[in-house]
PDB file of C-alpha atoms in Angstrom:
ATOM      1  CA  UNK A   1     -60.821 153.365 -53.804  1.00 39.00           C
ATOM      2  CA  UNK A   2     -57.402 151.643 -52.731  1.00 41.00           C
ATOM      3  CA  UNK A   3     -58.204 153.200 -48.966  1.00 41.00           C
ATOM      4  CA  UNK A   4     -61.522 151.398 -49.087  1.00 42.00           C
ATOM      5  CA  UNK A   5     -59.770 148.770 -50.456  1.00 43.00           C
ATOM      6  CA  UNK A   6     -57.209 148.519 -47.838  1.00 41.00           C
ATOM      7  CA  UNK A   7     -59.841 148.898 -45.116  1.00 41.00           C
ATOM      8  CA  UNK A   8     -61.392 145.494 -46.771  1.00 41.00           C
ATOM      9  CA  UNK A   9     -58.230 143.594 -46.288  1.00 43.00           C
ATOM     10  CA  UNK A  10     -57.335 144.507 -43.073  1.00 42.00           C
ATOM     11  CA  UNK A  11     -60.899 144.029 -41.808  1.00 43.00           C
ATOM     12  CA  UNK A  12     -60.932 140.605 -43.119  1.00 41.00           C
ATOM     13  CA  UNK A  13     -57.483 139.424 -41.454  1.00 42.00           C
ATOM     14  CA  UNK A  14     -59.299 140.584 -37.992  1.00 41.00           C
ATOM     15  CA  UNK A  15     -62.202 138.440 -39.089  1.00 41.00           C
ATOM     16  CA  UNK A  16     -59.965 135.707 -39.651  1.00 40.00           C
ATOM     17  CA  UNK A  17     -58.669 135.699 -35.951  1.00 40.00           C
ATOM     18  CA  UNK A  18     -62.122 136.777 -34.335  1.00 39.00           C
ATOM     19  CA  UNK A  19     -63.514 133.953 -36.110  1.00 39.00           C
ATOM     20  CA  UNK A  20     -60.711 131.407 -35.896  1.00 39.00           C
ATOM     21  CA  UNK A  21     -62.732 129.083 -37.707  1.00 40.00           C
ATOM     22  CA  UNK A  22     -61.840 129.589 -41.238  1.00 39.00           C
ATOM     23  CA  UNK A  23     -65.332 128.642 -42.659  1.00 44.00           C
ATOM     24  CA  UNK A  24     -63.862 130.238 -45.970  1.00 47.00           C
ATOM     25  CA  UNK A  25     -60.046 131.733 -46.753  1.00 48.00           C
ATOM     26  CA  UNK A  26     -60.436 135.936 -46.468  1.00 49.00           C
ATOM     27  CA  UNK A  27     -57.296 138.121 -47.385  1.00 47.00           C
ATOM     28  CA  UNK A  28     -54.439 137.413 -49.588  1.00 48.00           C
ATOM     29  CA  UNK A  29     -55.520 139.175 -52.605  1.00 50.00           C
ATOM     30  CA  UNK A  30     -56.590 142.193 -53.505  1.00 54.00           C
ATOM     31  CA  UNK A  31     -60.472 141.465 -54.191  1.00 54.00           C
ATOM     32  CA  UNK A  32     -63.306 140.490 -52.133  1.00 60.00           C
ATOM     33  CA  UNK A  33     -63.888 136.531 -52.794  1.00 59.00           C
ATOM     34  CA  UNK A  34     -67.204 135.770 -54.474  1.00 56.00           C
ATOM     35  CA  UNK A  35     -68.394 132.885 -53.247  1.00 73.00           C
ATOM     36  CA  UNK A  36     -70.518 132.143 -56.231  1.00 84.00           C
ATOM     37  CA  UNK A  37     -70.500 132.377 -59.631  1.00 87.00           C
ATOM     38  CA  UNK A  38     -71.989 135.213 -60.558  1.00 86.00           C
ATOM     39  CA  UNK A  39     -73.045 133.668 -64.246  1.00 88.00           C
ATOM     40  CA  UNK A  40     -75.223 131.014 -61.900  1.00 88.00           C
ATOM     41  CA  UNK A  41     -76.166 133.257 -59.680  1.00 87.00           C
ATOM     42  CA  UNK A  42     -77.503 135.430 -62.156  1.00 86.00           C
ATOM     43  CA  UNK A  43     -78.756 132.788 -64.497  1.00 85.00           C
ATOM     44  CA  UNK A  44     -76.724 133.796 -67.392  1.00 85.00           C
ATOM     45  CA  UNK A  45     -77.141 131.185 -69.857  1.00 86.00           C
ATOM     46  CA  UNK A  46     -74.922 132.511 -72.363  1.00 88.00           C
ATOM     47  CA  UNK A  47     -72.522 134.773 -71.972  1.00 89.00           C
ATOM     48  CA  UNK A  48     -72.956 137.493 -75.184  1.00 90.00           C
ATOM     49  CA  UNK A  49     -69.427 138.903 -76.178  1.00 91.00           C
ATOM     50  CA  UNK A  50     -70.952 142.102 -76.874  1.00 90.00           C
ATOM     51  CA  UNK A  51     -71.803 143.314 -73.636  1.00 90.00           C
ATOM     52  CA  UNK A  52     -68.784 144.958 -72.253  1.00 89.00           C
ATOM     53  CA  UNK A  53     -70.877 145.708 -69.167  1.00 89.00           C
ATOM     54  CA  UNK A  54     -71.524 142.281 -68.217  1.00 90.00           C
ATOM     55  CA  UNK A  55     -67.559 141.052 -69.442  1.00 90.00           C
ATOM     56  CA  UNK A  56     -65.682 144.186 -67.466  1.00 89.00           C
ATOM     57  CA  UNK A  57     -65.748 142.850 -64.040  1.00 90.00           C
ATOM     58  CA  UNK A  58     -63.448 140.272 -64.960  1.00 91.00           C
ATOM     59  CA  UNK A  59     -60.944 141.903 -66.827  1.00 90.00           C
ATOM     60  CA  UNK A  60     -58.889 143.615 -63.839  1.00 90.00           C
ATOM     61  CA  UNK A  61     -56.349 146.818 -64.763  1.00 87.00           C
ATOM     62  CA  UNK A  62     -53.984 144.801 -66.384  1.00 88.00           C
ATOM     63  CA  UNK A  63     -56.120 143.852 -69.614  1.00 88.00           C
ATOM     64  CA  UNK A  64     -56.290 139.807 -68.514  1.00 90.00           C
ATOM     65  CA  UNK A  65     -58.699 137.537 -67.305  1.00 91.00           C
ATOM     66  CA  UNK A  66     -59.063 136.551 -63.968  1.00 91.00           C
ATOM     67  CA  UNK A  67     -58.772 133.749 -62.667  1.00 91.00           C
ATOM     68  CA  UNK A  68     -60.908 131.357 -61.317  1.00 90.00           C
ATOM     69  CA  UNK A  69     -59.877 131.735 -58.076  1.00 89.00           C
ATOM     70  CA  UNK A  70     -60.634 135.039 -57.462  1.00 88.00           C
ATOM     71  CA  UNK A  71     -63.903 135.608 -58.777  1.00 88.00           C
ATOM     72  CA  UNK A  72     -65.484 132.418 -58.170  1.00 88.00           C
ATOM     73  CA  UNK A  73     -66.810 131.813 -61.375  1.00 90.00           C
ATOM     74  CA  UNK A  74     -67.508 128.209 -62.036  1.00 90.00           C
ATOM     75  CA  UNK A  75     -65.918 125.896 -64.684  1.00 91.00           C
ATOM     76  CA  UNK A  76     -68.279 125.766 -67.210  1.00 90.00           C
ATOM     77  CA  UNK A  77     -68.823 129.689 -67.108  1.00 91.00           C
ATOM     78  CA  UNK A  78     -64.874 130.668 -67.007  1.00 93.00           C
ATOM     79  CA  UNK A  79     -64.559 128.635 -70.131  1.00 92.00           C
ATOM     80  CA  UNK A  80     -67.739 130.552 -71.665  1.00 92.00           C
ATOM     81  CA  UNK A  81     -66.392 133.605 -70.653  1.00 93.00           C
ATOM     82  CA  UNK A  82     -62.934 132.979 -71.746  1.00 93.00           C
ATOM     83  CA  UNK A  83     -64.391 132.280 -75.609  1.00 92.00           C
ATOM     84  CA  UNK A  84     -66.846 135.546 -74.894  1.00 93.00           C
ATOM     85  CA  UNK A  85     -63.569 137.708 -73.584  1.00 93.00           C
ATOM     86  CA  UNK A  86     -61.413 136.732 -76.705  1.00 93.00           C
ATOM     87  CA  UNK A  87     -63.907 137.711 -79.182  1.00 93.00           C
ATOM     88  CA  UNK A  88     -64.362 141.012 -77.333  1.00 93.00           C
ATOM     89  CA  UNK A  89     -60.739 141.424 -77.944  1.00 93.00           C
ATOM     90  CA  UNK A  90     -60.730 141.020 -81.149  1.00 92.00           C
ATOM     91  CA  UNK A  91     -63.818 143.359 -81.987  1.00 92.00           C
ATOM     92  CA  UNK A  92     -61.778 146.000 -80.081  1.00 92.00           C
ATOM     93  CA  UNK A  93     -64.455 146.018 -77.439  1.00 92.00           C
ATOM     94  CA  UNK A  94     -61.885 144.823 -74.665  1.00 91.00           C
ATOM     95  CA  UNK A  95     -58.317 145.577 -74.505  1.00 91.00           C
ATOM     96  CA  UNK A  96     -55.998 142.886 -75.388  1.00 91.00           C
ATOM     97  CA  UNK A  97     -53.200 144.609 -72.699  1.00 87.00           C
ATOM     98  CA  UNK A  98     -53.124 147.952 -71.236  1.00 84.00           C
ATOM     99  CA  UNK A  99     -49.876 149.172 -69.317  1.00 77.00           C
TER     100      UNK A  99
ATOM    101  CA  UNK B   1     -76.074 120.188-100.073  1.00 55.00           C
ATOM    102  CA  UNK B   2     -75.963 122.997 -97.479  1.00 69.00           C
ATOM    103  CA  UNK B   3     -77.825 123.328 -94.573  1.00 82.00           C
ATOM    104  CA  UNK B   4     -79.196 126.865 -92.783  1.00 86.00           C
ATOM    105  CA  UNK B   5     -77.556 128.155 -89.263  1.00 91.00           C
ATOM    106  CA  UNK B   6     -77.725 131.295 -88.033  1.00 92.00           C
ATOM    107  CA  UNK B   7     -74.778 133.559 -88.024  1.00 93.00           C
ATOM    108  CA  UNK B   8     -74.061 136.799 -86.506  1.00 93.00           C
ATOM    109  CA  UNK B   9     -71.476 139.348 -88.005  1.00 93.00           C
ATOM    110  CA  UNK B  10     -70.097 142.055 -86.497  1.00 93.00           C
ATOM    111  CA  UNK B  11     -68.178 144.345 -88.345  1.00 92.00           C
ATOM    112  CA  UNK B  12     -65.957 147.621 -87.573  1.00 92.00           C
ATOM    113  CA  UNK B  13     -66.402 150.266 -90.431  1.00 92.00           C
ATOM    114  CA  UNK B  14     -63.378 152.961 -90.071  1.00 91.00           C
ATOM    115  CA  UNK B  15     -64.427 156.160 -88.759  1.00 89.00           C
ATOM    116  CA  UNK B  16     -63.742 157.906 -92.140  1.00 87.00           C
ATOM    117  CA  UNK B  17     -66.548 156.099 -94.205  1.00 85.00           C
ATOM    118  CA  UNK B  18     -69.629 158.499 -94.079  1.00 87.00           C
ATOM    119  CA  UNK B  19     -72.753 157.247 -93.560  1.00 88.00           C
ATOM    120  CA  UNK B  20     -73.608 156.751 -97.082  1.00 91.00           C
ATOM    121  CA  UNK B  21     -70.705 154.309 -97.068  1.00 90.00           C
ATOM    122  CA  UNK B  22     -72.038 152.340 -94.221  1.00 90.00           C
ATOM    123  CA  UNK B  23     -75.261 152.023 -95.872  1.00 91.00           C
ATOM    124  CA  UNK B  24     -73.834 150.992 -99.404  1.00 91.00           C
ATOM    125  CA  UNK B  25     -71.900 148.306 -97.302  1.00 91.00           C
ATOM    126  CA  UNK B  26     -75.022 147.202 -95.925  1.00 91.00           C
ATOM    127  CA  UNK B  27     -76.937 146.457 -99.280  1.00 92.00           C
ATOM    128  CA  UNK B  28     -73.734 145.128-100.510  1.00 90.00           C
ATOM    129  CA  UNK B  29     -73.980 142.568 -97.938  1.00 91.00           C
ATOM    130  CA  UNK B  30     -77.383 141.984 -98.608  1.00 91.00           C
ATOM    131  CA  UNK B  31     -76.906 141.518-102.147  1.00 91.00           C
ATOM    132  CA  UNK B  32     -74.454 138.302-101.790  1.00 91.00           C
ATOM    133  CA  UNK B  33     -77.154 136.939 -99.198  1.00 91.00           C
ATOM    134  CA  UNK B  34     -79.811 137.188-101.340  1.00 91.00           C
ATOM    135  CA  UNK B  35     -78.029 135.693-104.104  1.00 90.00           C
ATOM    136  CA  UNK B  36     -77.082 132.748-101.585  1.00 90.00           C
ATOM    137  CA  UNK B  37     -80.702 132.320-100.634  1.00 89.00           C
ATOM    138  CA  UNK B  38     -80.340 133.217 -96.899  1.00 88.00           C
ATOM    139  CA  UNK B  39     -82.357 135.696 -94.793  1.00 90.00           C
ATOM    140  CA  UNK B  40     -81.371 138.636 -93.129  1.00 88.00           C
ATOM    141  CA  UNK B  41     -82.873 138.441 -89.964  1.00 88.00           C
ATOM    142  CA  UNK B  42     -81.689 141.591 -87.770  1.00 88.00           C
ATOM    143  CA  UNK B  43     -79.333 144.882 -88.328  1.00 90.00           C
ATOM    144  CA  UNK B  44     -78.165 146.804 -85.463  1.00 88.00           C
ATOM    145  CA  UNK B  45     -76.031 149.471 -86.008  1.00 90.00           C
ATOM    146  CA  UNK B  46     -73.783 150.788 -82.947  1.00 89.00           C
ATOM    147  CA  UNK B  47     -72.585 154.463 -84.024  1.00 87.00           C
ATOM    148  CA  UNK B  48     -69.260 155.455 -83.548  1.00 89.00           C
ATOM    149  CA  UNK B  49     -67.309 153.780 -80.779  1.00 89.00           C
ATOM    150  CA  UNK B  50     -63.769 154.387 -79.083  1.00 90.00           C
ATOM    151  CA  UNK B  51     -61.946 150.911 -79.956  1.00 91.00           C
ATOM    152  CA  UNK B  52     -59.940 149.319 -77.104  1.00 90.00           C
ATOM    153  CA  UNK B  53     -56.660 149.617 -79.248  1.00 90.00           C
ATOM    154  CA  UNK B  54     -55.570 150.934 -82.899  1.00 88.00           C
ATOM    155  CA  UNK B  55     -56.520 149.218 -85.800  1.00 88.00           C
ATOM    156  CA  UNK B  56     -54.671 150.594 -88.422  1.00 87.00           C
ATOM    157  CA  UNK B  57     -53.947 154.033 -86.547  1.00 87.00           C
ATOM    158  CA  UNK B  58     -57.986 154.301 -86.476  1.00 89.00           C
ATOM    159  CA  UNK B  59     -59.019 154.636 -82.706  1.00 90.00           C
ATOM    160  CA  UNK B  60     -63.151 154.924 -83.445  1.00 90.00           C
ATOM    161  CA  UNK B  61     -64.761 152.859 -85.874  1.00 91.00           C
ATOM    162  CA  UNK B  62     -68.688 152.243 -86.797  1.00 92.00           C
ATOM    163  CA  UNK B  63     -69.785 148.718 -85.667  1.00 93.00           C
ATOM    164  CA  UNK B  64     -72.668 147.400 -87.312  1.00 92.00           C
ATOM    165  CA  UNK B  65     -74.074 143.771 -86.567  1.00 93.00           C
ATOM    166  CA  UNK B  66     -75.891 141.771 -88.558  1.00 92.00           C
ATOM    167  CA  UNK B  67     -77.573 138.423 -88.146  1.00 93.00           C
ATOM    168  CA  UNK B  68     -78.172 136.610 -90.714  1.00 92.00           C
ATOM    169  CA  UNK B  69     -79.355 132.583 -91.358  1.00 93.00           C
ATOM    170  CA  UNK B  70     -78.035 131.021 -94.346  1.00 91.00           C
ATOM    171  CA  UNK B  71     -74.833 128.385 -95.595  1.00 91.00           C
ATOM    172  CA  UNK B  72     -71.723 128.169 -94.736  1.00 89.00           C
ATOM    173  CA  UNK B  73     -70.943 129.142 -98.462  1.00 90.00           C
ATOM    174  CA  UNK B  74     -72.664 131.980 -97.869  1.00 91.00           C
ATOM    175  CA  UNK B  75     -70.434 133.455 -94.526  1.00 91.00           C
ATOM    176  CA  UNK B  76     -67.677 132.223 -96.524  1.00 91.00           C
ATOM    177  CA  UNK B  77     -68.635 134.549 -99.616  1.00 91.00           C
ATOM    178  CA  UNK B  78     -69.227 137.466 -97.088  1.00 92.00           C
ATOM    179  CA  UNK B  79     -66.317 136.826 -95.033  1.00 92.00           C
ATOM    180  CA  UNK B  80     -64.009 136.898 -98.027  1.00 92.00           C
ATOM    181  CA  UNK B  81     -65.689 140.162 -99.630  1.00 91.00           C
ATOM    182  CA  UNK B  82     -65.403 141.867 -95.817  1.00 92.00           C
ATOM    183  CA  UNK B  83     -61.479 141.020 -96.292  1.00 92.00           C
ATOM    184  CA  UNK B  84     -61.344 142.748 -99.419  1.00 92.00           C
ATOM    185  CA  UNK B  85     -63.313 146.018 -98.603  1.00 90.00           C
ATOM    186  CA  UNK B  86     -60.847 148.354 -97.057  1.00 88.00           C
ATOM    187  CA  UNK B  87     -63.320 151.301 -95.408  1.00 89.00           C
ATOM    188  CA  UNK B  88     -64.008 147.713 -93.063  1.00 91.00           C
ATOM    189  CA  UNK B  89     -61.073 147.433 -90.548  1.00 91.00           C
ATOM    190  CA  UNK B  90     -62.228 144.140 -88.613  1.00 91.00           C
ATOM    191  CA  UNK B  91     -65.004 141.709 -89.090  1.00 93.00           C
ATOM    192  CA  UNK B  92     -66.289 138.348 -86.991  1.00 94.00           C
ATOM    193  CA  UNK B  93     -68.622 135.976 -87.553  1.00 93.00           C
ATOM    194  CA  UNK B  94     -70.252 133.671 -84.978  1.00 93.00           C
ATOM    195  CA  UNK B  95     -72.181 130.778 -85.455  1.00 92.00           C
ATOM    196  CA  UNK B  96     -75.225 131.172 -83.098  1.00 91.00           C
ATOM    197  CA  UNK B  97     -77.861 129.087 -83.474  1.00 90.00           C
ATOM    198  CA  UNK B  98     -76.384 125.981 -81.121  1.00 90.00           C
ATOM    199  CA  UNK B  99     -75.827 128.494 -78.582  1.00 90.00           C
ATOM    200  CA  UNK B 100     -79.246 130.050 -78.617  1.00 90.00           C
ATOM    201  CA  UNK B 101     -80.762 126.505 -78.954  1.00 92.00           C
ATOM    202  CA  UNK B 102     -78.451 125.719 -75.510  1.00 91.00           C
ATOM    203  CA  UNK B 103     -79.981 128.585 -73.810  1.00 91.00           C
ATOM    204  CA  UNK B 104     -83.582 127.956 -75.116  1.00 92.00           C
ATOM    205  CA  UNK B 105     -83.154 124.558 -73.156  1.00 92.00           C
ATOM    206  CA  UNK B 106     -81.858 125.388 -70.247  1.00 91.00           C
ATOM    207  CA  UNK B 107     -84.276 128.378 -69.407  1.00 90.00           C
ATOM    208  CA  UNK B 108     -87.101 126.153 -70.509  1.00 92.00           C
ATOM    209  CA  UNK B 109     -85.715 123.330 -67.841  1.00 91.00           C
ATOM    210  CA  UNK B 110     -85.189 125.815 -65.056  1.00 89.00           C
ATOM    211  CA  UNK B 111     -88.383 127.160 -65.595  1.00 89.00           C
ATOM    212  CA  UNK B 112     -90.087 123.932 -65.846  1.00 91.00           C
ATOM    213  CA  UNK B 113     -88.204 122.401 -62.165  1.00 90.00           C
ATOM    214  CA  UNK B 114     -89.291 125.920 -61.018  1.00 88.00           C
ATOM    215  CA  UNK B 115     -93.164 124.637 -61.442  1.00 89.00           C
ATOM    216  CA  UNK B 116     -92.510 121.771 -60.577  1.00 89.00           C
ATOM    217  CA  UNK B 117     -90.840 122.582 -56.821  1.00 88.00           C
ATOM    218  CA  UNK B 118     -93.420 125.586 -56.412  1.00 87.00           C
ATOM    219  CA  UNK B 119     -96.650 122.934 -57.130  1.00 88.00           C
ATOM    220  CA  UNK B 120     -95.302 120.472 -54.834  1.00 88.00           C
ATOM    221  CA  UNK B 121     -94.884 123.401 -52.419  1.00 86.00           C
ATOM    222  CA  UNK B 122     -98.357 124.034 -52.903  1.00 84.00           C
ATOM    223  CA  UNK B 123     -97.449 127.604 -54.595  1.00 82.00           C
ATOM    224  CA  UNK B 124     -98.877 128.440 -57.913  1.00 81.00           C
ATOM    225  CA  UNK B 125     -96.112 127.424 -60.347  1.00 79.00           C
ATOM    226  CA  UNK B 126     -95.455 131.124 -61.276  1.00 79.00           C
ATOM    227  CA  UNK B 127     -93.496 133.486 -58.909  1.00 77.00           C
ATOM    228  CA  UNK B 128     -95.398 136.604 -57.809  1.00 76.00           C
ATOM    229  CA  UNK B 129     -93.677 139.615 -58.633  1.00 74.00           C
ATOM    230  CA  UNK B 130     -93.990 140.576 -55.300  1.00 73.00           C
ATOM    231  CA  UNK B 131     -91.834 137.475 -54.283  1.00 69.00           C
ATOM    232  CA  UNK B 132     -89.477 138.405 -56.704  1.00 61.00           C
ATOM    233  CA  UNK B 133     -88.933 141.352 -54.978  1.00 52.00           C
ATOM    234  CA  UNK B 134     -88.822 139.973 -51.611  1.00 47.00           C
ATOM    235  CA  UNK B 135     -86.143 137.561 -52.937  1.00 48.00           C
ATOM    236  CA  UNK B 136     -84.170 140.612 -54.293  1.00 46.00           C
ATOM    237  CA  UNK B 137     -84.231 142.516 -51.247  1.00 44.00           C
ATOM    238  CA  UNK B 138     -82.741 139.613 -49.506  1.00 43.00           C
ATOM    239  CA  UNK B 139     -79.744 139.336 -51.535  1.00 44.00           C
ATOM    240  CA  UNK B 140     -79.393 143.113 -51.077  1.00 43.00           C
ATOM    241  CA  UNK B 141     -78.964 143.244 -47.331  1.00 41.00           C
ATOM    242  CA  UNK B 142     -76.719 140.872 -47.245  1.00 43.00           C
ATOM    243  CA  UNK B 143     -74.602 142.418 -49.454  1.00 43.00           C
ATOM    244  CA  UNK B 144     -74.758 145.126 -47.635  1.00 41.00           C
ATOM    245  CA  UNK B 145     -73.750 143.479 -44.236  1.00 39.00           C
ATOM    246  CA  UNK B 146     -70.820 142.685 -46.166  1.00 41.00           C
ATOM    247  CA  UNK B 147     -69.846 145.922 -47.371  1.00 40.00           C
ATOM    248  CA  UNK B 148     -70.429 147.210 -43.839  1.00 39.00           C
ATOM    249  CA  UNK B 149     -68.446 144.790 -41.879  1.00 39.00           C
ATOM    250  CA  UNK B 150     -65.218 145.583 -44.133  1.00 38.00           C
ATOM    251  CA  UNK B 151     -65.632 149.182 -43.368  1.00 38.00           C
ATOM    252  CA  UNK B 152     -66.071 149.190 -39.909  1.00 34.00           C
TER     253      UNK B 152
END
């Protein structure tokens, strides 16, 4: 998985200097950038704190939320998802940290 | 005066209650909404699970969830019983019914600008599943370019 993930990165510098445009900022972090949100994209209206499925992708290793940022997920939806990931946490569904 | 919303409880039974206990927690809970005039409106029970963390050196528990429509008193009541029980390690209650009201709305708008665009387009309001599909497929492929150009 990190070799794959590696691959990614360095791919995406290239791209960068192929491309020399810079329509959109590759590299830098770990993960791919979504360009979207994937709540819109999806048309998830409301974002159920019981599915762990649907909640996972945004909880990397570490046991916290990511950010904005990185996954691309709009305002309205982060803040939906940060009420849906906090009562996963406390139903024991989600981890609150994991080291 | 008290007016009905919908609530949803979820509670974590711990993993040494037998099933007989579960149950008896269920009616229990029945009981005080019955006597609060609300309705029970849906149980789902989840089986055993592997919690996230310890709760009270338990690392499985039984979640059951229940929704149920009825006061404020009433969630109160149950809420306070819940605390008292001990075979029930965690508990949360949601209010529900503005969210599900929120959601009603907006897939009834999106649906209804759907017909709209697809009439003006001169397409029959509904998508054909085989559209759907087409639309799918799409999405797909380029995902896929992606995933190929970062291997490569």
């Amino acid at each position: 998985m990190s070799g794959e993930r590696g691959g990614g990165r360095g791919r995406g510098k290239k791209d960068d200097k192929e491309k020399g445009k810079g329509d959109r900022p590759r590299g830098g972090g770990f993960f791919r950038r979504r360009r979207v949100c994937k709540f819109c994209a999806d048309k998830i209206d409301y974002i159920n704190y019981k599915d762990v499925r649907l909640l996972s992708p945004f909880i990397p290793e570490r046991g916290k939320i990511q950010p904005r940022r990185i996954s691309g997920t709009c305002a309205k939806h982060q803040r939906a998802l940060q009420t849906a990931i906090s009562r996963a946490r406390q139903l024991a569904l989600i981890p609150y940290v994991t080291d | 005066m008290s007016t009905n919303r919908q609530y949803e409880l979820v509670y974590i039974v711990s993993p040494d209650a037998s099933e007989q206990a579960v149950a008896d927690l269920h009616t229990q809970i029945e009981q005080i909404v019955q006597r609060f005039n609300g309705t029970f409106d849906k149980t789902e029970n989840w089986g055993r699970r592997k919690l996230a963390y310890e709760i009270g050196h338990h690392r499985e528990g039984t979640y059951v969830v229940e929704t149920i429509t009825g006061s404020g008193e009433l969630m109160k009541e149950i809420d306070r019983r819940l605390r008292v029980i001990d075979t029930v390690i965690r508990h949360l209650t949601v209010r529900i019914d503005d969210d599900l009201r929120v959601t009603e709305r907006l897939r009834s708008e999106r649906k209804s600008t759907q017909a709209r665009r697809r009439t003006a387009r001169g397409l029959p309001p509904e998508p054909l599943p085989s559209e759907r599909r087409g639309d799918r497929d799409d999405m797909d492929s380029d995902d896929l370019g992606l995933e190929v150009e970062g291997v490569r």
